[in-house]
């Protein structure tokens, strides 16, 4: 270990190790003279204040950094949750048709997009993605270009130099915009920010490499380099101790200029509809036009969505274009200001290669990792899930249990009758604006009950939450929860809350989820089918396997609607602190739920249930319940709270992912 530390210190330390020079220089005065460092002019406040480019660039950069870190706390909408906040409708109060996009106003300072989403919120959230991508692309370009430029310049005229310069010629011969677009599409535009960082770094490192090589051709012949070589310094030591300190000031300037060029490239790609995430296809109905819609709040995506309507609705492009303009001007001004500053005052950049640099790099890695985490939707999903109200869900459990015991029947639609518990669930669906899940075949009136092909009515209450993505809305996520009397237990009362009834906590969890999503304006890409089931498990399996079961669902797609995955939520109201996932559940769904449970500090076990087995479905399914859950136990609001947060986090991910 000491040998490794000594070696690193020997390579990185800007000053040569005197003990290593005694074997070369017998005269100590010669060594001291060789190691004598030039004097440095300190930077004074005048150098900064009377440098308008530096002041402007620093202010803009600080403002952008503040926007990335704290901007989302100041805007009203979360674009990762709300994707189509206002659909065209007739306003009975004003007597006018309400149709976005809305012009700039007090409610929408920069206007709204074509779906009624606040442009200011989109731009603020988009700053995280766009600026983080730009920063990492600039860093990758500098690292790649510096390494290859140093290798080529130090070995000028060698095969390595010729190879690097030939690669530079090939890469530079293709227009950067075209080559970046080809690489992004080839790697998969839906892979997100990583693809953009790789593609934009690969096509943009050549200028850095050429600059570093040109500077090195001059530096390698300087007297201090010849002196270091004469004193026995290796190539690596000379490059790190003497060459890099002389290149760092210019590389620092070049990094901000590169950042500006990268933002220009991202804006150009946006006009070509190439942006982070790639977007999805949105349709308001099965027979309505299909639109391309961005799924990630990013400036290039906003430019792409607004470009087709740029002349008729100019504010759709004006906002993101102004954001690009301010950021590009700020980066270029900061680069120019640093250049002027370093011309007036000499800076000892050799200190950047000492131990404090390693600490600074560690801080940068930690900070950037946190920022990258904030650029995705995970924080938004966690925020929404944390708003799940276990006490409200517990109240649903108590009400459904009490009504199930009464066995009363009430009229719900026309001459349609249902037991009191079913009527309660239907009423909550209407209150939370959940669409009815089925239409009886051959009838115009809608009903919450499913009518089988033989005409028999199957007991259950169905609700439908449509997805907006024309590609994914046909893939149903089916949530199943039971309620009512157990067929094998009768109605004998016990001391538990359920009193011989099914545990309705799964149904209560669904009701609280749709209420929460309505309150938070959650717009899922995939559709949700909510099944509150009173019948036998085998009957439910037949319903979900019926090819005609989903014919009447109002999904915004022309593709056949099918059950893409089924989530069983029985037994989520009572039990121990550990969560059981049935071993027969789909592996990908188990992995997703396990990952989300770890974030909530919930222990997860994969094991068969002690009682009822899972639904036998061709579609992937996941069955979950708390460990040691028992029908005689009273339902706990705390258990429903944890289960609700877990299910909501997982659902928000499942409704968004192209492939779960």
XYZ file of C-alpha atoms in Angstrom:
660
model
C 0.000 0.000 0.000
C 2.842 2.384 0.846
C 4.445 1.623 -2.503
C 1.252 2.592 -4.343
C 0.947 5.847 -2.377
C 4.604 6.661 -3.030
C 4.205 5.970 -6.735
C 1.089 8.159 -7.029
C 2.742 10.943 -5.051
C 5.802 10.673 -7.272
C 3.696 11.006 -10.435
C 1.148 13.605 -9.358
C 3.181 15.991 -7.179
C 3.868 19.099 -9.288
C 7.318 19.497 -7.758
C 9.863 16.793 -8.468
C 10.889 14.611 -5.520
C 14.365 15.896 -4.558
C 15.426 12.492 -3.279
C 14.911 11.140 -6.775
C 17.222 13.774 -8.259
C 20.326 13.198 -6.167
C 21.379 10.314 -8.377
C 21.301 12.612 -11.385
C 22.502 15.951 -10.013
C 25.458 15.811 -7.656
C 25.350 19.485 -7.019
C 22.427 20.405 -4.722
C 22.406 23.984 -5.966
C 21.762 22.712 -9.477
C 18.739 20.796 -8.194
C 17.362 23.818 -6.343
C 17.833 25.977 -9.414
C 16.093 23.393 -11.563
C 13.153 23.270 -9.137
C 12.794 27.016 -8.712
C 9.247 28.002 -9.621
C 8.294 31.288 -11.256
C 6.513 33.956 -9.267
C 2.781 34.348 -9.780
C 0.665 37.482 -9.968
C -2.293 37.202 -7.648
C -5.778 37.880 -9.011
C -7.177 41.094 -7.576
C -10.793 42.228 -7.368
C -10.133 44.706 -10.187
C -9.364 41.838 -12.533
C -12.837 40.449 -11.849
C -14.991 43.570 -11.520
C -13.636 45.230 -14.659
C -14.174 42.096 -16.685
C -17.806 42.379 -17.894
C -17.722 39.098 -19.812
C -16.617 37.222 -16.705
C -19.237 38.916 -14.524
C -22.039 38.186 -17.000
C -20.954 34.592 -17.495
C -20.603 33.971 -13.758
C -24.053 35.421 -13.002
C -25.722 33.379 -15.737
C -23.911 30.210 -14.657
C -24.904 30.701 -11.012
C -28.507 31.335 -12.084
C -28.520 28.141 -14.160
C -27.021 26.172 -11.292
C -29.679 27.521 -8.937
C -32.374 26.571 -11.446
C -31.042 23.024 -11.658
C -30.918 22.594 -7.891
C -33.915 24.547 -6.622
C -36.007 25.595 -9.642
C -38.536 22.729 -9.470
C -39.480 23.843 -5.949
C -40.710 27.175 -7.318
C -42.894 26.083 -10.258
C -46.468 24.784 -9.972
C -46.420 21.648 -12.141
C -44.355 18.471 -12.361
C -44.063 17.409 -16.034
C -43.014 13.880 -15.081
C -46.449 13.406 -13.547
C -48.719 15.617 -15.646
C -48.468 15.112 -19.394
C -51.875 16.209 -20.674
C -53.280 18.503 -18.051
C -56.003 20.221 -20.119
C -57.914 18.440 -22.872
C -60.235 20.401 -25.205
C -63.630 20.895 -23.572
C -66.608 23.240 -23.471
C -66.647 25.631 -20.511
C -70.265 26.023 -19.393
C -69.460 29.109 -17.295
C -67.943 31.154 -20.111
C -69.815 29.475 -22.950
C -66.585 29.039 -24.879
C -64.548 26.135 -26.120
C -61.361 25.712 -24.092
C -58.556 24.437 -26.275
C -54.819 24.659 -25.509
C -52.209 25.928 -26.182
C -52.849 28.961 -24.013
C -51.159 32.293 -24.590
C -48.862 33.804 -21.915
C -50.893 35.016 -18.941
C -50.730 35.367 -15.172
C -51.473 31.644 -14.822
C -49.036 30.666 -17.590
C -46.191 33.243 -17.657
C -44.652 31.680 -20.767
C -47.874 30.183 -22.090
C -48.729 26.493 -22.264
C -47.896 23.729 -24.687
C -50.383 22.063 -27.015
C -51.743 19.963 -24.111
C -52.133 22.748 -21.558
C -48.941 22.135 -19.586
C -47.179 25.166 -18.136
C -44.164 26.047 -20.327
C -42.309 27.657 -17.428
C -42.493 24.409 -15.425
C -41.327 22.420 -18.440
C -38.357 24.734 -19.016
C -37.291 24.735 -15.363
C -37.448 20.952 -15.126
C -35.803 20.676 -18.536
C -32.790 22.661 -17.328
C -31.743 19.672 -15.215
C -31.607 17.276 -18.154
C -30.204 19.637 -20.779
C -27.490 21.232 -18.654
C -26.405 17.970 -17.014
C -26.117 16.320 -20.436
C -24.154 19.318 -21.706
C -21.791 19.297 -18.721
C -21.015 15.599 -19.011
C -20.547 15.799 -22.761
C -18.093 18.695 -22.283
C -16.218 16.731 -19.619
C -16.086 13.612 -21.805
C -14.863 15.612 -24.808
C -12.119 17.265 -22.782
C -10.923 14.008 -21.280
C -10.937 12.090 -24.563
C -9.477 14.944 -26.602
C -6.780 15.723 -24.018
C -5.609 12.123 -23.716
C -5.445 11.536 -27.469
C -3.967 14.991 -28.109
C -1.224 14.426 -25.526
C -0.427 11.005 -26.987
C -0.260 12.339 -30.535
C 1.656 15.536 -29.722
C 4.239 13.875 -27.476
C 4.955 11.278 -30.158
C 4.707 13.664 -33.100
C 5.509 11.939 -36.381
C 5.066 8.432 -34.968
C 2.475 5.861 -36.028
C 0.368 6.844 -33.012
C 0.317 10.485 -34.107
C -0.664 9.508 -37.641
C -3.394 7.170 -36.383
C -4.936 9.826 -34.133
C -4.834 12.495 -36.823
C -6.362 10.117 -39.381
C -9.229 9.419 -36.984
C -9.614 13.160 -36.449
C -9.820 13.651 -40.214
C -12.475 10.956 -40.638
C -14.649 12.206 -37.754
C -14.338 15.849 -38.791
C -15.225 15.059 -42.425
C -18.829 14.189 -41.458
C -21.059 17.089 -40.331
C -21.376 16.939 -36.550
C -25.169 17.267 -36.590
C -25.594 14.377 -39.016
C -23.129 12.064 -37.299
C -24.612 12.797 -33.856
C -28.116 11.996 -35.091
C -26.978 8.726 -36.696
C -25.182 7.557 -33.545
C -28.106 8.470 -31.269
C -30.610 6.600 -33.412
C -28.248 3.641 -33.800
C -27.646 3.309 -30.047
C -31.348 3.719 -29.259
C -32.822 7.129 -28.597
C -35.140 5.721 -25.907
C -32.130 4.789 -23.726
C -32.055 8.346 -22.382
C -29.214 10.626 -21.363
C -26.394 8.065 -21.618
C -26.879 7.740 -25.374
C -26.713 11.508 -25.847
C -23.577 11.838 -23.729
C -21.810 9.088 -25.680
C -22.927 10.302 -29.106
C -22.143 14.002 -28.602
C -18.790 13.193 -26.980
C -17.733 10.866 -29.807
C -18.415 13.452 -32.506
C -16.920 16.459 -30.702
C -13.546 15.494 -29.208
C -11.525 16.164 -32.369
C -11.177 19.927 -31.889
C -9.886 19.453 -28.351
C -7.385 16.836 -29.527
C -6.108 19.083 -32.318
C -5.697 22.013 -29.943
C -3.855 19.949 -27.312
C -1.595 18.412 -29.958
C -0.737 21.831 -31.375
C 0.098 23.231 -27.943
C 2.181 20.190 -27.096
C 4.304 20.588 -30.226
C 5.438 23.931 -28.760
C 5.647 22.933 -25.083
C 7.687 19.768 -25.676
C 10.581 21.899 -26.946
C 10.529 24.381 -24.058
C 13.678 24.583 -21.860
C 11.919 23.448 -18.674
C 10.766 20.255 -20.440
C 14.306 19.605 -21.680
C 15.580 20.245 -18.149
C 13.087 17.810 -16.652
C 14.100 15.179 -19.183
C 17.772 15.774 -18.378
C 17.047 15.307 -14.681
C 15.683 11.828 -15.378
C 11.965 12.489 -15.500
C 9.858 9.909 -17.308
C 7.406 10.823 -20.056
C 4.449 10.413 -17.722
C 6.041 12.562 -15.024
C 6.912 15.318 -17.468
C 3.400 15.335 -18.939
C 1.725 15.474 -15.524
C 4.171 17.848 -13.776
C 5.091 20.269 -16.532
C 2.803 19.932 -19.555
C -0.638 19.698 -17.944
C -0.149 22.729 -15.634
C 0.516 24.809 -18.740
C -2.534 23.404 -20.558
C -5.036 23.599 -17.718
C -5.863 27.318 -18.045
C -6.702 26.948 -21.708
C -8.584 23.690 -21.120
C -10.679 25.438 -18.468
C -11.576 28.151 -20.958
C -12.214 25.568 -23.661
C -14.620 23.623 -21.403
C -17.090 26.515 -21.195
C -16.816 27.257 -24.911
C -17.461 23.572 -25.604
C -20.486 23.713 -23.326
C -21.953 26.490 -25.447
C -21.292 24.549 -28.658
C -22.918 21.442 -27.188
C -26.070 23.363 -26.271
C -26.267 24.663 -29.845
C -26.011 21.082 -31.110
C -28.747 19.899 -28.718
C -31.019 22.698 -29.973
C -30.343 21.755 -33.598
C -31.138 18.121 -32.871
C -34.383 19.267 -31.258
C -35.512 20.882 -34.519
C -34.930 17.472 -36.153
C -37.076 15.807 -33.421
C -34.066 14.036 -31.931
C -34.115 14.603 -28.189
C -33.567 12.799 -24.892
C -36.017 9.941 -24.418
C -37.347 9.972 -27.976
C -40.941 10.607 -26.875
C -44.115 8.620 -27.426
C -47.267 8.900 -29.501
C -50.343 10.531 -28.030
C -53.951 10.336 -29.188
C -57.061 11.695 -27.490
C -59.166 8.811 -28.774
C -59.074 5.742 -31.009
C -60.143 7.753 -34.072
C -58.350 11.033 -33.326
C -55.059 12.157 -34.889
C -51.829 10.886 -33.343
C -49.219 13.351 -32.087
C -45.596 12.927 -31.124
C -45.168 13.815 -27.461
C -41.979 14.165 -25.401
C -41.819 12.104 -22.206
C -38.792 13.887 -20.724
C -38.781 17.566 -19.829
C -35.810 18.712 -21.910
C -35.188 21.908 -23.878
C -34.530 20.089 -27.158
C -37.791 18.160 -26.739
C -39.700 21.409 -26.144
C -38.211 22.853 -29.329
C -39.230 19.699 -31.225
C -42.817 19.797 -29.948
C -43.196 23.489 -30.736
C -41.413 23.637 -34.103
C -44.410 22.511 -36.244
C -46.504 25.384 -34.836
C -43.684 27.925 -34.667
C -45.376 30.507 -36.916
C -48.938 30.205 -35.652
C -48.125 29.750 -31.937
C -44.694 31.309 -31.518
C -44.514 31.020 -27.707
C -44.196 27.223 -28.013
C -40.659 27.708 -29.319
C -39.883 31.132 -27.872
C -39.549 29.886 -24.268
C -37.110 26.992 -24.833
C -35.237 28.993 -27.494
C -34.764 31.820 -25.011
C -33.476 29.313 -22.430
C -30.945 27.995 -24.950
C -29.916 31.546 -25.858
C -29.308 32.628 -22.255
C -27.345 29.472 -21.417
C -25.191 29.660 -24.560
C -24.432 33.360 -24.090
C -23.580 32.724 -20.432
C -21.183 29.871 -21.186
C -19.442 31.736 -23.995
C -19.177 34.885 -21.871
C -17.683 32.920 -18.969
C -15.129 31.318 -21.279
C -14.170 34.664 -22.776
C -14.036 36.265 -19.337
C -11.682 33.574 -18.050
C -9.462 34.071 -21.085
C -9.175 37.797 -20.367
C -8.582 37.109 -16.673
C -5.737 34.685 -17.348
C -4.163 37.158 -19.760
C -3.995 39.837 -17.049
C -2.956 37.597 -14.151
C -0.872 34.454 -14.085
C -2.445 31.596 -12.175
C -0.515 28.721 -10.653
C -2.652 25.858 -11.944
C -0.142 23.305 -10.730
C -1.987 23.295 -7.416
C -4.877 21.638 -9.225
C -2.787 18.478 -9.393
C -2.344 18.135 -5.661
C -4.361 16.192 -3.083
C -6.989 18.867 -2.852
C -7.873 18.103 -6.469
C -8.802 14.545 -5.552
C -11.107 15.881 -2.860
C -12.661 18.307 -5.337
C -13.201 15.515 -7.847
C -14.864 13.403 -5.172
C -17.212 16.274 -4.317
C -17.973 16.745 -8.021
C -18.786 13.058 -8.491
C -21.122 13.022 -5.481
C -22.841 16.274 -6.464
C -23.222 15.273 -10.102
C -24.609 11.862 -9.167
C -27.270 13.581 -7.062
C -28.092 15.954 -9.900
C -28.314 13.069 -12.373
C -30.704 11.313 -10.022
C -32.823 14.457 -9.929
C -33.017 14.617 -13.732
C -35.162 11.479 -13.894
C -38.745 10.909 -12.787
C -37.882 8.855 -9.691
C -38.041 11.844 -7.327
C -41.391 12.876 -8.784
C -42.739 9.360 -8.357
C -41.519 9.228 -4.763
C -43.135 12.595 -4.028
C -46.519 11.472 -5.341
C -46.308 8.110 -3.567
C -45.521 9.832 -0.272
C -48.874 11.661 -0.519
C -50.749 8.355 -0.246
C -53.099 8.638 2.743
C -53.251 5.386 4.705
C -55.878 6.766 7.099
C -58.219 7.595 4.215
C -57.710 4.106 2.773
C -58.397 2.630 6.221
C -61.715 4.495 6.280
C -62.622 2.810 2.969
C -61.797 -0.563 4.527
C -64.108 0.063 7.473
C -66.948 1.318 5.258
C -66.726 -1.532 2.746
C -66.573 -4.114 5.543
C -69.615 -2.667 7.295
C -71.648 -2.473 4.067
C -70.616 -6.005 3.095
C -72.090 -7.313 6.351
C -75.411 -5.551 5.754
C -76.009 -7.301 2.392
C -78.378 -4.471 1.408
C -79.082 -3.783 -2.263
C -79.464 -0.353 -3.832
C -80.265 0.956 -7.292
C -77.169 2.328 -9.012
C -77.920 2.857 -12.728
C -81.470 2.829 -14.071
C -83.030 -0.396 -12.838
C -79.617 -1.848 -12.021
C -79.197 -3.023 -8.442
C -76.029 -3.810 -6.515
C -75.151 -4.634 -2.959
C -74.330 -1.652 -0.748
C -70.563 -2.294 -0.767
C -70.464 -2.408 -4.584
C -72.546 0.766 -4.776
C -70.090 2.473 -2.431
C -67.141 1.546 -4.672
C -69.023 2.750 -7.754
C -69.811 6.046 -6.079
C -66.135 6.574 -5.239
C -65.166 5.791 -8.829
C -67.577 8.486 -10.003
C -66.257 10.928 -7.398
C -62.664 10.320 -8.503
C -63.639 10.512 -12.198
C -62.710 6.907 -12.944
C -64.274 5.662 -16.171
C -66.547 2.634 -16.117
C -64.639 -0.508 -16.931
C -67.197 -2.293 -19.106
C -70.230 -1.822 -21.326
C -72.662 -4.747 -21.487
C -72.644 -6.114 -25.032
C -75.509 -4.869 -27.170
C -76.612 -2.151 -24.723
C -76.114 1.602 -24.810
C -76.203 2.058 -21.034
C -72.927 1.644 -19.194
C -72.472 -0.560 -16.178
C -69.700 -1.309 -13.754
C -70.533 -5.001 -13.893
C -69.060 -7.428 -16.387
C -71.533 -9.384 -18.522
C -70.164 -12.668 -19.801
C -70.796 -13.976 -23.321
C -73.515 -16.313 -22.047
C -75.366 -13.326 -20.602
C -74.655 -14.140 -16.978
C -73.610 -11.228 -14.871
C -70.357 -11.689 -12.994
C -70.080 -9.891 -9.681
C -67.424 -7.215 -9.521
C -66.853 -3.484 -9.895
C -64.569 -2.376 -12.706
C -62.895 0.995 -13.202
C -60.750 2.213 -16.086
C -57.954 4.820 -16.101
C -56.950 5.415 -19.752
C -53.331 5.804 -20.788
C -52.401 8.622 -23.132
C -49.664 6.840 -25.122
C -51.051 5.373 -28.345
C -48.272 2.778 -28.264
C -48.785 1.669 -24.659
C -52.414 2.409 -23.766
C -53.535 -0.964 -25.135
C -51.341 -2.710 -22.546
C -53.520 -2.886 -19.447
C -52.119 -2.994 -15.941
C -54.824 -4.895 -14.050
C -55.119 -4.286 -10.295
C -57.180 -6.877 -8.435
C -58.573 -6.598 -4.922
C -61.245 -8.703 -3.233
C -64.173 -7.716 -1.014
C -67.405 -9.244 0.278
C -68.051 -12.543 2.051
C -65.625 -15.440 1.757
C -67.357 -18.280 -0.060
C -65.950 -20.883 2.303
C -66.498 -18.946 5.556
C -70.061 -17.724 5.464
C -70.882 -14.650 7.512
C -69.975 -15.795 11.002
C -68.701 -12.829 12.966
C -65.252 -12.756 14.531
C -63.418 -10.200 16.617
C -61.368 -9.050 13.600
C -62.341 -6.077 11.441
C -63.138 -8.399 8.550
C -65.666 -10.516 10.523
C -65.615 -13.461 8.108
C -65.291 -11.218 5.068
C -62.544 -10.768 2.556
C -59.937 -8.195 3.484
C -60.971 -5.182 1.340
C -57.678 -3.346 1.906
C -56.641 -3.999 -1.716
C -59.821 -2.292 -2.955
C -59.252 0.558 -0.493
C -55.683 0.935 -1.758
C -57.000 1.248 -5.333
C -59.576 3.858 -4.323
C -56.981 5.973 -2.522
C -54.608 5.606 -5.475
C -57.082 6.953 -8.031
C -58.009 9.787 -5.650
C -54.336 10.669 -5.284
C -53.741 10.523 -9.031
C -56.725 12.787 -9.653
C -55.429 15.282 -7.096
C -51.882 15.231 -8.527
C -53.069 15.240 -12.179
C -51.198 12.016 -12.908
C -51.373 11.037 -16.576
C -50.220 7.437 -17.109
C -48.877 6.193 -20.421
C -50.323 2.710 -19.915
C -53.982 2.147 -19.045
C -55.112 0.817 -15.673
C -58.011 -1.557 -15.074
C -59.225 -1.624 -11.461
C -61.030 -4.831 -10.511
C -62.865 -4.990 -7.186
C -63.952 -8.653 -7.153
C -66.706 -10.388 -5.175
C -66.810 -13.684 -7.061
C -64.607 -16.745 -7.078
C -60.982 -16.617 -8.162
C -61.624 -19.071 -10.993
C -64.359 -16.799 -12.340
C -61.975 -13.854 -12.360
C -59.444 -15.922 -14.277
C -62.098 -16.615 -16.911
C -62.994 -12.922 -17.119
C -59.414 -11.783 -17.650
C -58.807 -14.554 -20.186
C -61.940 -13.678 -22.190
C -60.799 -12.227 -25.578
C -63.977 -10.107 -25.720
C -63.559 -8.753 -22.187
C -61.725 -5.585 -23.205
C -63.643 -4.800 -26.395
C -65.555 -1.846 -24.974
C -62.760 -0.187 -23.040
C -62.295 3.419 -24.280
C -58.515 3.138 -24.728
C -56.829 5.780 -26.915
C -55.532 3.204 -29.388
C -56.624 1.221 -32.401
C -54.664 -1.829 -31.251
C -56.442 -4.722 -29.485
C -56.500 -4.074 -25.748
C -55.042 -6.825 -23.587
C -53.980 -7.484 -20.002
C -50.214 -6.904 -20.078
C -49.710 -7.561 -16.353
C -51.860 -8.359 -13.310
C -51.144 -7.170 -9.751
C -52.948 -8.909 -6.877
C -53.372 -6.679 -3.824
C -55.119 -8.984 -1.344
C -53.663 -9.056 2.156
C -52.026 -5.604 2.080
C -53.746 -4.305 5.209
C -52.415 -6.502 7.999
C -49.448 -8.662 8.899
C -45.818 -8.334 9.893
C -43.359 -5.712 8.640
C -41.879 -7.927 5.924
C -43.483 -8.174 2.471
C -44.047 -11.501 0.752
C -43.950 -11.740 -3.041
C -45.245 -15.050 -4.345
C -42.488 -17.178 -5.849
C -44.574 -17.808 -8.978
C -44.746 -14.064 -9.702
C -43.052 -12.623 -12.773
C -39.340 -12.085 -12.158
C -39.188 -8.591 -13.699
C -42.138 -7.414 -11.638
C -40.590 -8.886 -8.512
C -37.326 -7.087 -9.229
C -39.144 -3.781 -9.725
C -41.161 -4.094 -6.519
C -38.101 -5.250 -4.576
C -36.099 -2.224 -5.743
C -38.876 0.161 -4.730
C -39.344 -1.631 -1.395
C -35.650 -1.186 -0.589
C -36.038 2.579 -1.026
C -38.860 2.416 1.538
C -36.813 0.229 3.937
C -39.263 -2.640 3.585
C -37.889 -6.189 3.826
C -39.005 -8.407 0.921
C -39.192 -12.210 0.799
C -40.007 -14.403 -2.165
C -42.005 -17.389 -0.990
C -45.349 -19.127 -1.639
C -48.301 -17.825 0.345
C -49.563 -19.758 3.346
C -53.022 -19.737 1.817
C -54.691 -18.891 -1.540
C -52.428 -19.206 -4.550
C -52.074 -16.521 -7.209
C -54.218 -16.046 -10.281
C -53.327 -18.406 -13.103
C -52.770 -15.906 -15.889
C -50.965 -16.001 -19.203
C -50.001 -12.365 -18.627
C -47.174 -11.592 -16.177
C -48.530 -11.227 -12.655
C -47.339 -10.311 -9.200
C -49.013 -11.402 -5.974
C -48.066 -9.615 -2.763
C -49.121 -9.491 0.879
C -47.583 -8.759 4.261
C -45.903 -11.626 6.057
C -48.135 -13.599 8.464
C -51.235 -11.779 7.184
C -54.364 -13.332 8.651
C -58.053 -12.553 8.117
C -58.662 -12.504 11.872
C -56.215 -9.586 12.296
C -57.435 -6.019 12.294
C -56.336 -3.932 9.317
C -53.563 -1.482 10.157
C -53.426 2.004 8.598
C -49.638 1.823 8.828
C -49.563 -1.366 6.715
C -51.864 0.155 4.105
C -49.681 3.283 4.092
C -46.494 1.332 3.333
C -48.217 -0.870 0.773
C -49.817 2.164 -0.876
C -46.503 3.987 -1.231
C -44.851 0.876 -2.645
C -47.651 0.148 -5.120
C -47.801 3.770 -6.268
C -44.048 3.989 -6.853
C -44.124 0.766 -8.821
C -47.256 1.675 -10.781
C -45.887 5.052 -11.809
C -42.809 3.290 -13.163
C -44.837 0.578 -14.904
C -47.151 3.067 -16.602
C -44.152 4.958 -17.982
C -41.600 2.348 -19.055
C -41.651 1.175 -22.674
C -40.810 -2.334 -21.490
C -41.235 -3.089 -17.831
